[in-house]
Amino acid sequence: MSIKNALVVDDEPDIRELLEITLLRMGIDTVCAATVKEAYAALSTQEFHLCLTDMNLPDGNGIDLVAHIQKQFPSTPVAVITAYGSMDTAVAALKAGAFDFVSKPIELSRLRELVESALRLSTKEITPNIPESDADSQLLGTSQGMDKLRAQIRKLARSQAPVYISGESGSGKEMVAKMIHQLGPRAENAFVPVNCGAIPTELMESEFFGHKKGSFTGALENKTGLFQAAEGGTLFLDEVADLPMAMQVKLLRSIQEKTVRPVGEQKEIPVNVRILSATHKDLAIEVEENRFRQDLFYRINVIELKVPPLRDRRDDIPMLAHHILERIAQECGIENARLTPDAIRALQNYHFPGNVRELENIIERAFTLCENDTIDADDLHLQNADFELDEGNNRLQEHLQNTATHKGGVNLEEFLETIEKQAIEKALEETRWNKTAAAKKLGISFRALRYRLKKLGME
């Protein structure tokens, strides 16, 4: 095993000595410098696996050194030492390209965690292509927009800075977050996604921070929160704009202090978690209209990563469509399913307000209803795909409109699945659970019925 080495830059002899002793005990050789000039001289003579630098130096500041190392030695992670409570300085360092930061007075346990993560990063081989997932296709594509996105993901994976992933619904924001996690030094630990809009307000604090047994009615045992579940890994806050104001304050404190306090507990617990967040809303507008705290916005939006909508990368649609169809056909045990050239052209001319998720739904529906395992343009029903319902379902459309009117909105996908289940159950009951007869009654093929039963969990 090769010996690692680190560059320590600080004008305080006591701090340099503390860092040097700590690193030596970890088996890391150190070179110390008291000024930016001395640091530049050391960098010109040898390569380092890690650099620890103070922010305020006699002849410059740590951000200048971070920028220099980022440009000249991009594979060397740099961690910045900041004054206690100076989060603005830490954020500035992260924006400049720092790997992470540690506050004075330095906690040795936190320092060791940071050093270990940095060394994993400096020795980790980053593959030129992001690995594809069998279950998702959001990052497939050869367009310029996707090439740029993959390059940004690889760069952001090398940092511990909070990243705000913006983009429309269905564009693949969670997949982007997973790739950042998988390509970084935290890949061996947990990736914990959470939909902030799906947690009841009264349970939110317990879900995020955990609770102590007996802390409230129904707390029958100790519960580990999401922050602790993501220890050493990544916590992905999806739809972060849906967090209520009271929870935003508590989340801000946890991000700044890197601690959580479970409900009913007196002591705070340190956590080592990277925060990635996303929403389809414009967070800047949410801040302007006082629905989202500005200070929290600055903490989670150290770096913004924009995911392009599908309509801006139409050249990727054929690859995505074939990949999705192949996956669906394999699940059904069907070979040689295909899309005709007319179907591909129709897809490329469609605007896809629902992005990749909508493309998946369109292909899935067309495959279920097509003949001879071949999807033609007519099978896609793209003219009004956002709102179009099958022929003969006028009563369903009226009921859907009435529901939306009375309830102030409706989840279209869930509602349609409920109606579909009811129709299938009724047909099966009327035919005494003869699937062939039920399929005929529903006006679909036996294969289509079998596929719907599997998808809806009705087998």
XYZ file of C-alpha atoms in Angstrom:
459
model
C 0.000 0.000 0.000
C 1.449 3.387 -1.078
C 2.005 6.081 1.526
C -0.387 9.038 1.282
C 0.754 12.600 1.725
C -1.007 15.847 2.576
C -0.248 19.555 2.344
C -1.190 21.522 5.492
C -1.413 25.311 5.094
C -1.959 27.436 8.215
C -0.138 30.402 9.754
C -0.784 29.231 13.335
C 1.987 26.840 14.506
C -0.302 25.146 17.055
C -2.891 24.315 14.397
C -0.230 23.025 12.012
C 1.181 20.811 14.758
C -2.285 19.457 15.662
C -3.078 18.645 12.047
C 0.354 17.115 11.460
C 0.101 14.822 14.528
C -3.450 13.746 13.575
C -2.478 12.939 9.999
C 0.694 11.094 11.025
C -1.386 8.889 13.337
C -3.533 8.071 10.306
C -0.404 7.021 8.399
C -0.271 10.150 6.241
C 2.949 12.067 5.598
C 2.609 15.858 5.809
C 4.262 18.927 4.364
C 3.463 22.180 6.196
C 3.283 25.738 4.858
C 2.500 29.018 6.650
C 1.681 31.158 3.597
C 0.128 30.882 0.146
C 3.592 31.429 -1.381
C 5.047 28.486 0.557
C 2.074 26.346 -0.461
C 2.629 27.161 -4.159
C 6.299 26.223 -3.773
C 5.416 22.871 -2.168
C 2.864 22.112 -4.890
C 5.478 22.739 -7.574
C 7.818 20.091 -6.154
C 5.472 17.134 -5.506
C 1.946 15.820 -5.828
C -0.392 15.575 -2.836
C -3.356 13.314 -2.101
C -5.005 15.999 0.031
C -4.661 19.657 1.023
C -5.911 21.245 4.265
C -5.774 25.035 4.227
C -6.816 27.830 6.554
C -9.046 30.513 5.075
C -7.083 33.555 6.309
C -3.381 33.559 5.479
C -0.784 36.358 5.728
C -0.345 36.785 1.967
C -3.751 35.739 0.666
C -6.711 33.511 1.474
C -7.647 29.880 1.216
C -10.058 30.467 -1.662
C -7.157 31.632 -3.873
C -5.331 28.416 -3.041
C -8.459 26.331 -3.703
C -8.849 27.940 -7.141
C -5.164 27.367 -7.963
C -5.280 23.674 -6.998
C -8.581 23.176 -8.837
C -6.971 24.530 -12.005
C -3.503 22.999 -11.761
C -4.125 19.796 -9.752
C -7.831 18.920 -10.211
C -7.428 15.431 -8.729
C -6.267 16.813 -5.352
C -9.169 17.410 -2.909
C -8.885 20.611 -0.854
C -10.589 21.080 2.513
C -10.831 24.553 4.025
C -10.503 25.370 7.738
C -12.928 28.141 8.704
C -13.670 30.161 11.827
C -16.487 28.830 14.014
C -19.925 29.758 12.722
C -18.695 31.382 9.487
C -20.984 29.466 7.160
C -20.848 32.208 4.525
C -17.088 31.664 4.265
C -17.564 27.904 4.056
C -20.148 28.301 1.286
C -17.778 30.596 -0.641
C -15.031 27.964 -0.361
C -17.345 25.207 -1.609
C -18.417 27.355 -4.571
C -14.734 27.869 -5.406
C -14.310 24.096 -5.637
C -13.307 23.035 -2.118
C -14.008 19.385 -1.339
C -15.344 20.164 2.147
C -14.709 22.352 5.187
C -14.009 21.952 8.905
C -14.623 24.631 11.546
C -12.388 25.806 14.370
C -12.038 24.598 17.057
C -11.276 21.455 15.088
C -13.060 18.282 16.198
C -10.630 15.427 15.554
C -13.399 12.893 14.812
C -14.847 15.216 12.160
C -11.356 15.861 10.768
C -10.662 12.118 10.438
C -13.951 11.558 8.607
C -13.126 14.370 6.198
C -9.601 13.084 5.536
C -10.803 9.515 4.958
C -13.433 10.716 2.464
C -10.895 12.899 0.659
C -8.399 10.032 0.355
C -11.095 7.715 -1.014
C -11.841 10.368 -3.609
C -8.210 10.962 -4.577
C -7.629 7.241 -5.176
C -11.041 6.477 -6.728
C -11.020 5.877 -10.452
C -13.809 7.829 -12.105
C -15.094 5.938 -15.125
C -15.657 8.009 -18.272
C -19.287 6.936 -18.537
C -21.887 6.964 -15.794
C -23.153 3.430 -15.166
C -26.637 2.776 -16.469
C -29.363 1.414 -14.239
C -31.493 -1.476 -15.435
C -34.561 0.160 -13.950
C -34.108 3.728 -15.191
C -33.259 5.383 -18.477
C -33.209 9.073 -17.595
C -29.479 9.487 -18.236
C -29.367 7.728 -21.573
C -28.620 9.983 -24.508
C -25.849 11.320 -26.719
C -27.112 14.890 -27.132
C -24.937 17.862 -26.226
C -27.160 18.610 -23.227
C -26.709 15.108 -21.784
C -22.958 15.106 -22.414
C -22.721 18.387 -20.490
C -24.907 17.022 -17.674
C -22.760 13.884 -17.289
C -19.592 16.000 -17.192
C -21.111 18.204 -14.478
C -22.162 15.136 -12.481
C -18.628 13.733 -12.558
C -17.239 17.057 -11.352
C -19.812 17.505 -8.572
C -19.271 13.930 -7.380
C -15.771 14.983 -6.286
C -17.121 17.627 -3.904
C -19.099 17.468 -0.680
C -20.906 20.731 -1.455
C -24.713 20.741 -1.258
C -26.203 20.572 -4.767
C -29.622 21.866 -5.807
C -30.929 19.916 -8.818
C -33.510 21.884 -10.790
C -35.680 20.637 -13.600
C -39.210 19.831 -14.687
C -41.240 16.940 -13.300
C -40.243 13.624 -14.836
C -36.887 14.853 -16.159
C -34.808 12.501 -13.980
C -33.659 14.609 -11.028
C -33.501 11.643 -8.627
C -31.428 9.647 -11.110
C -28.991 12.571 -11.342
C -28.739 12.624 -7.538
C -28.039 8.868 -7.499
C -25.252 9.284 -10.042
C -23.615 12.058 -8.003
C -23.700 9.729 -5.000
C -22.461 6.648 -6.883
C -19.482 8.442 -8.433
C -18.345 10.070 -5.191
C -16.452 8.898 -2.095
C -19.738 8.138 -0.288
C -20.822 5.495 -2.808
C -20.295 2.606 -0.379
C -22.765 4.133 2.095
C -26.504 4.745 1.878
C -28.345 6.924 -0.610
C -31.582 7.938 1.153
C -34.227 9.675 -0.996
C -37.170 11.381 0.684
C -40.163 13.135 -0.882
C -40.648 16.162 1.365
C -44.199 16.673 0.151
C -45.292 13.161 1.079
C -44.554 13.349 4.835
C -47.414 14.548 7.097
C -46.472 17.816 8.799
C -47.004 16.447 12.302
C -44.588 13.552 11.642
C -41.937 15.482 9.766
C -39.563 16.200 12.664
C -39.686 12.565 13.808
C -39.077 11.294 10.266
C -36.060 13.520 9.681
C -34.431 13.440 13.114
C -35.909 10.339 14.787
C -37.495 10.188 18.221
C -36.978 8.746 21.678
C -39.285 6.104 23.085
C -42.145 7.726 25.026
C -41.441 11.230 23.672
C -45.037 11.516 22.437
C -48.207 9.449 22.190
C -47.535 6.509 19.891
C -43.733 6.599 20.278
C -43.518 2.995 21.456
C -39.826 2.576 20.647
C -36.770 4.559 19.606
C -36.802 5.579 15.954
C -33.841 6.382 13.718
C -34.390 9.453 11.547
C -33.545 9.924 7.892
C -30.370 11.882 8.685
C -29.027 9.007 10.775
C -30.120 6.458 8.166
C -27.976 8.337 5.631
C -24.922 8.473 7.955
C -21.750 8.530 5.870
C -23.832 8.715 2.698
C -26.223 11.061 0.916
C -29.651 12.423 1.866
C -31.693 13.442 -1.187
C -34.473 15.926 -0.400
C -36.904 15.697 -3.309
C -39.564 18.421 -3.646
C -37.765 20.413 -0.949
C -39.970 23.442 -1.707
C -42.885 21.613 -0.047
C -41.276 21.755 3.416
C -43.321 23.851 5.885
C -41.604 26.931 7.344
C -41.187 25.435 10.828
C -39.342 22.435 9.388
C -37.168 24.648 7.199
C -35.746 26.313 10.338
C -34.837 22.964 11.923
C -33.400 21.614 8.683
C -31.224 24.711 8.314
C -29.739 24.204 11.773
C -28.977 20.539 11.096
C -27.229 21.380 7.821
C -25.173 24.191 9.398
C -24.219 22.427 12.618
C -24.067 18.915 11.132
C -26.042 17.619 14.106
C -29.589 16.390 14.787
C -31.624 16.200 17.966
C -34.220 13.403 17.992
C -37.632 14.318 19.398
C -37.547 13.850 23.177
C -33.738 13.713 23.315
C -31.702 16.312 25.221
C -28.382 15.916 23.410
C -27.566 16.611 19.795
C -26.076 13.803 17.714
C -23.378 14.565 15.106
C -24.166 13.402 11.565
C -21.983 13.070 8.487
C -24.347 13.439 5.547
C -24.136 15.107 2.144
C -27.293 17.008 1.191
C -28.668 16.938 -2.351
C -32.049 18.557 -3.023
C -34.455 19.042 -5.888
C -37.824 20.504 -6.811
C -39.748 21.208 -9.990
C -40.652 24.646 -8.604
C -38.546 27.789 -9.036
C -36.960 28.159 -5.592
C -35.941 31.770 -6.258
C -39.607 32.672 -6.783
C -40.568 30.686 -3.674
C -38.069 32.801 -1.709
C -39.383 36.067 -3.178
C -42.941 35.138 -2.213
C -41.847 34.177 1.335
C -42.721 30.498 0.983
C -39.106 29.360 1.337
C -36.444 30.699 3.695
C -33.696 32.646 1.985
C -30.993 31.427 4.387
C -31.928 27.784 3.732
C -31.969 28.478 -0.010
C -28.363 29.703 0.156
C -27.278 26.634 2.142
C -28.763 23.997 -0.180
C -28.093 25.952 -3.370
C -24.308 26.172 -3.099
C -24.197 24.694 -6.617
C -27.184 24.455 -8.971
C -27.396 21.666 -11.554
C -30.045 22.003 -14.250
C -31.517 18.869 -15.833
C -32.660 19.569 -19.427
C -36.269 18.733 -20.389
C -36.815 15.983 -22.924
C -38.059 18.409 -25.608
C -34.616 20.076 -25.586
C -32.888 16.805 -26.510
C -35.142 15.294 -29.175
C -32.241 13.381 -30.730
C -32.179 11.215 -27.582
C -35.823 10.155 -27.915
C -35.243 7.146 -30.257
C -32.612 5.655 -27.919
C -34.806 6.231 -24.866
C -37.929 4.845 -26.520
C -36.197 1.645 -27.698
C -34.623 1.155 -24.264
C -37.961 1.572 -22.472
C -39.771 -0.772 -24.883
C -37.063 -3.421 -24.537
C -37.332 -3.305 -20.753
C -41.148 -3.555 -20.745
C -41.120 -6.389 -23.275
C -38.572 -8.357 -21.231
C -40.779 -8.045 -18.154
C -43.595 -9.654 -20.144
C -41.395 -12.339 -21.675
C -41.906 -10.915 -25.160
C -39.156 -10.814 -27.775
C -38.873 -8.751 -30.951
C -41.139 -5.908 -29.808
C -40.436 -2.854 -31.915
C -41.329 0.735 -32.754
C -41.980 1.664 -36.375
C -40.161 4.636 -37.971
C -43.496 6.525 -38.020
C -43.841 5.982 -34.256
C -40.329 7.329 -33.655
C -41.049 10.401 -35.791
C -44.285 11.014 -33.896
C -42.463 10.823 -30.568
C -39.773 13.250 -31.741
C -42.451 15.754 -32.783
C -44.246 15.607 -29.423
C -43.500 18.240 -26.745
C -43.479 15.900 -23.677
C -44.637 18.142 -20.801
C -44.113 15.115 -18.519
C -40.603 14.420 -19.869
C -39.052 10.925 -19.583
C -41.704 9.720 -17.133
C -44.413 10.577 -19.673
C -42.459 8.830 -22.441
C -42.372 5.681 -20.313
C -46.135 5.857 -19.734
C -46.834 6.395 -23.445
C -44.655 3.444 -24.507
C -46.170 1.225 -21.808
C -49.724 2.043 -22.854
C -48.964 1.614 -26.558
C -47.249 -1.747 -26.003
C -50.220 -3.019 -24.034
C -52.712 -2.149 -26.780
C -50.686 -2.693 -29.969
C -50.993 -5.669 -32.328
C -48.183 -8.113 -33.211
C -45.814 -6.498 -30.695
C -45.301 -3.570 -33.075
C -46.012 -0.001 -31.976
C -47.091 2.322 -34.789
C -47.761 6.056 -34.603
C -51.510 5.487 -34.171
C -50.875 3.304 -31.096
C -49.222 6.226 -29.294
C -52.307 8.513 -29.189
C -50.125 11.610 -28.986
C -52.419 14.364 -30.274
C -53.728 15.195 -26.799
C -51.678 12.761 -24.757
C -51.782 14.953 -21.664
C -55.529 14.628 -21.248
C -56.676 12.020 -23.772
C -58.764 9.084 -22.523
C -59.668 5.968 -24.454
C -62.774 6.036 -26.629
C -65.931 5.040 -24.869
C -64.785 6.498 -21.531
C -66.804 9.721 -21.683
C -68.399 8.978 -18.319
C -64.925 8.520 -16.826
C -63.844 11.885 -18.231
C -66.903 13.613 -16.773
C -66.309 11.968 -13.392
C -62.634 13.008 -13.475
C -63.560 16.608 -14.246
C -66.161 16.661 -11.466
C -63.650 15.222 -8.988
C -61.085 17.857 -9.901
C -63.705 20.593 -9.545
C -64.904 19.499 -6.129
C -61.585 18.486 -4.605
C -59.392 21.201 -6.071
C -57.266 18.756 -8.099
C -56.653 15.060 -8.655
C -53.734 12.708 -9.220
C -54.586 11.549 -12.737
C -52.313 8.517 -12.750
C -53.588 7.124 -9.429
C -57.199 7.821 -10.363
C -56.912 6.020 -13.699
C -55.260 3.017 -12.041
C -58.154 2.791 -9.579
C -60.737 2.874 -12.375
C -58.730 0.317 -14.371
C -58.572 -2.080 -11.412
C -62.315 -1.790 -10.894
C -63.033 -2.513 -14.570
C -60.734 -5.554 -14.629
C -62.156 -6.936 -11.379
C -65.678 -6.547 -12.689
C -64.842 -8.323 -15.967
C -63.131 -11.178 -14.113
C -66.063 -11.616 -11.745
C -68.565 -11.645 -14.604
C -66.537 -14.320 -16.438
C -65.884 -16.362 -13.268
C -62.177 -15.452 -13.406
C -61.683 -16.739 -16.945
C -58.886 -14.431 -18.115
C -59.381 -15.149 -21.818
C -63.075 -14.317 -21.609
C -62.394 -11.277 -19.423
C -59.880 -9.931 -21.937
C -62.436 -10.345 -24.719
C -65.049 -8.558 -22.621
C -62.638 -5.676 -21.994
C -61.754 -5.454 -25.682
C -58.047 -6.181 -25.207
C -55.768 -9.119 -25.960
C -55.057 -11.839 -23.408
C -51.416 -10.711 -23.337
C -52.479 -7.132 -22.644
C -54.679 -8.282 -19.749
C -51.861 -10.402 -18.330
C -49.527 -7.423 -18.477
C -52.047 -5.122 -16.771
C -52.636 -7.653 -13.999
C -48.905 -7.807 -13.336
C -48.418 -4.037 -13.429
C -51.369 -3.345 -11.122
C -50.354 -6.066 -8.670
C -53.492 -8.105 -9.324
C -51.934 -11.445 -10.325
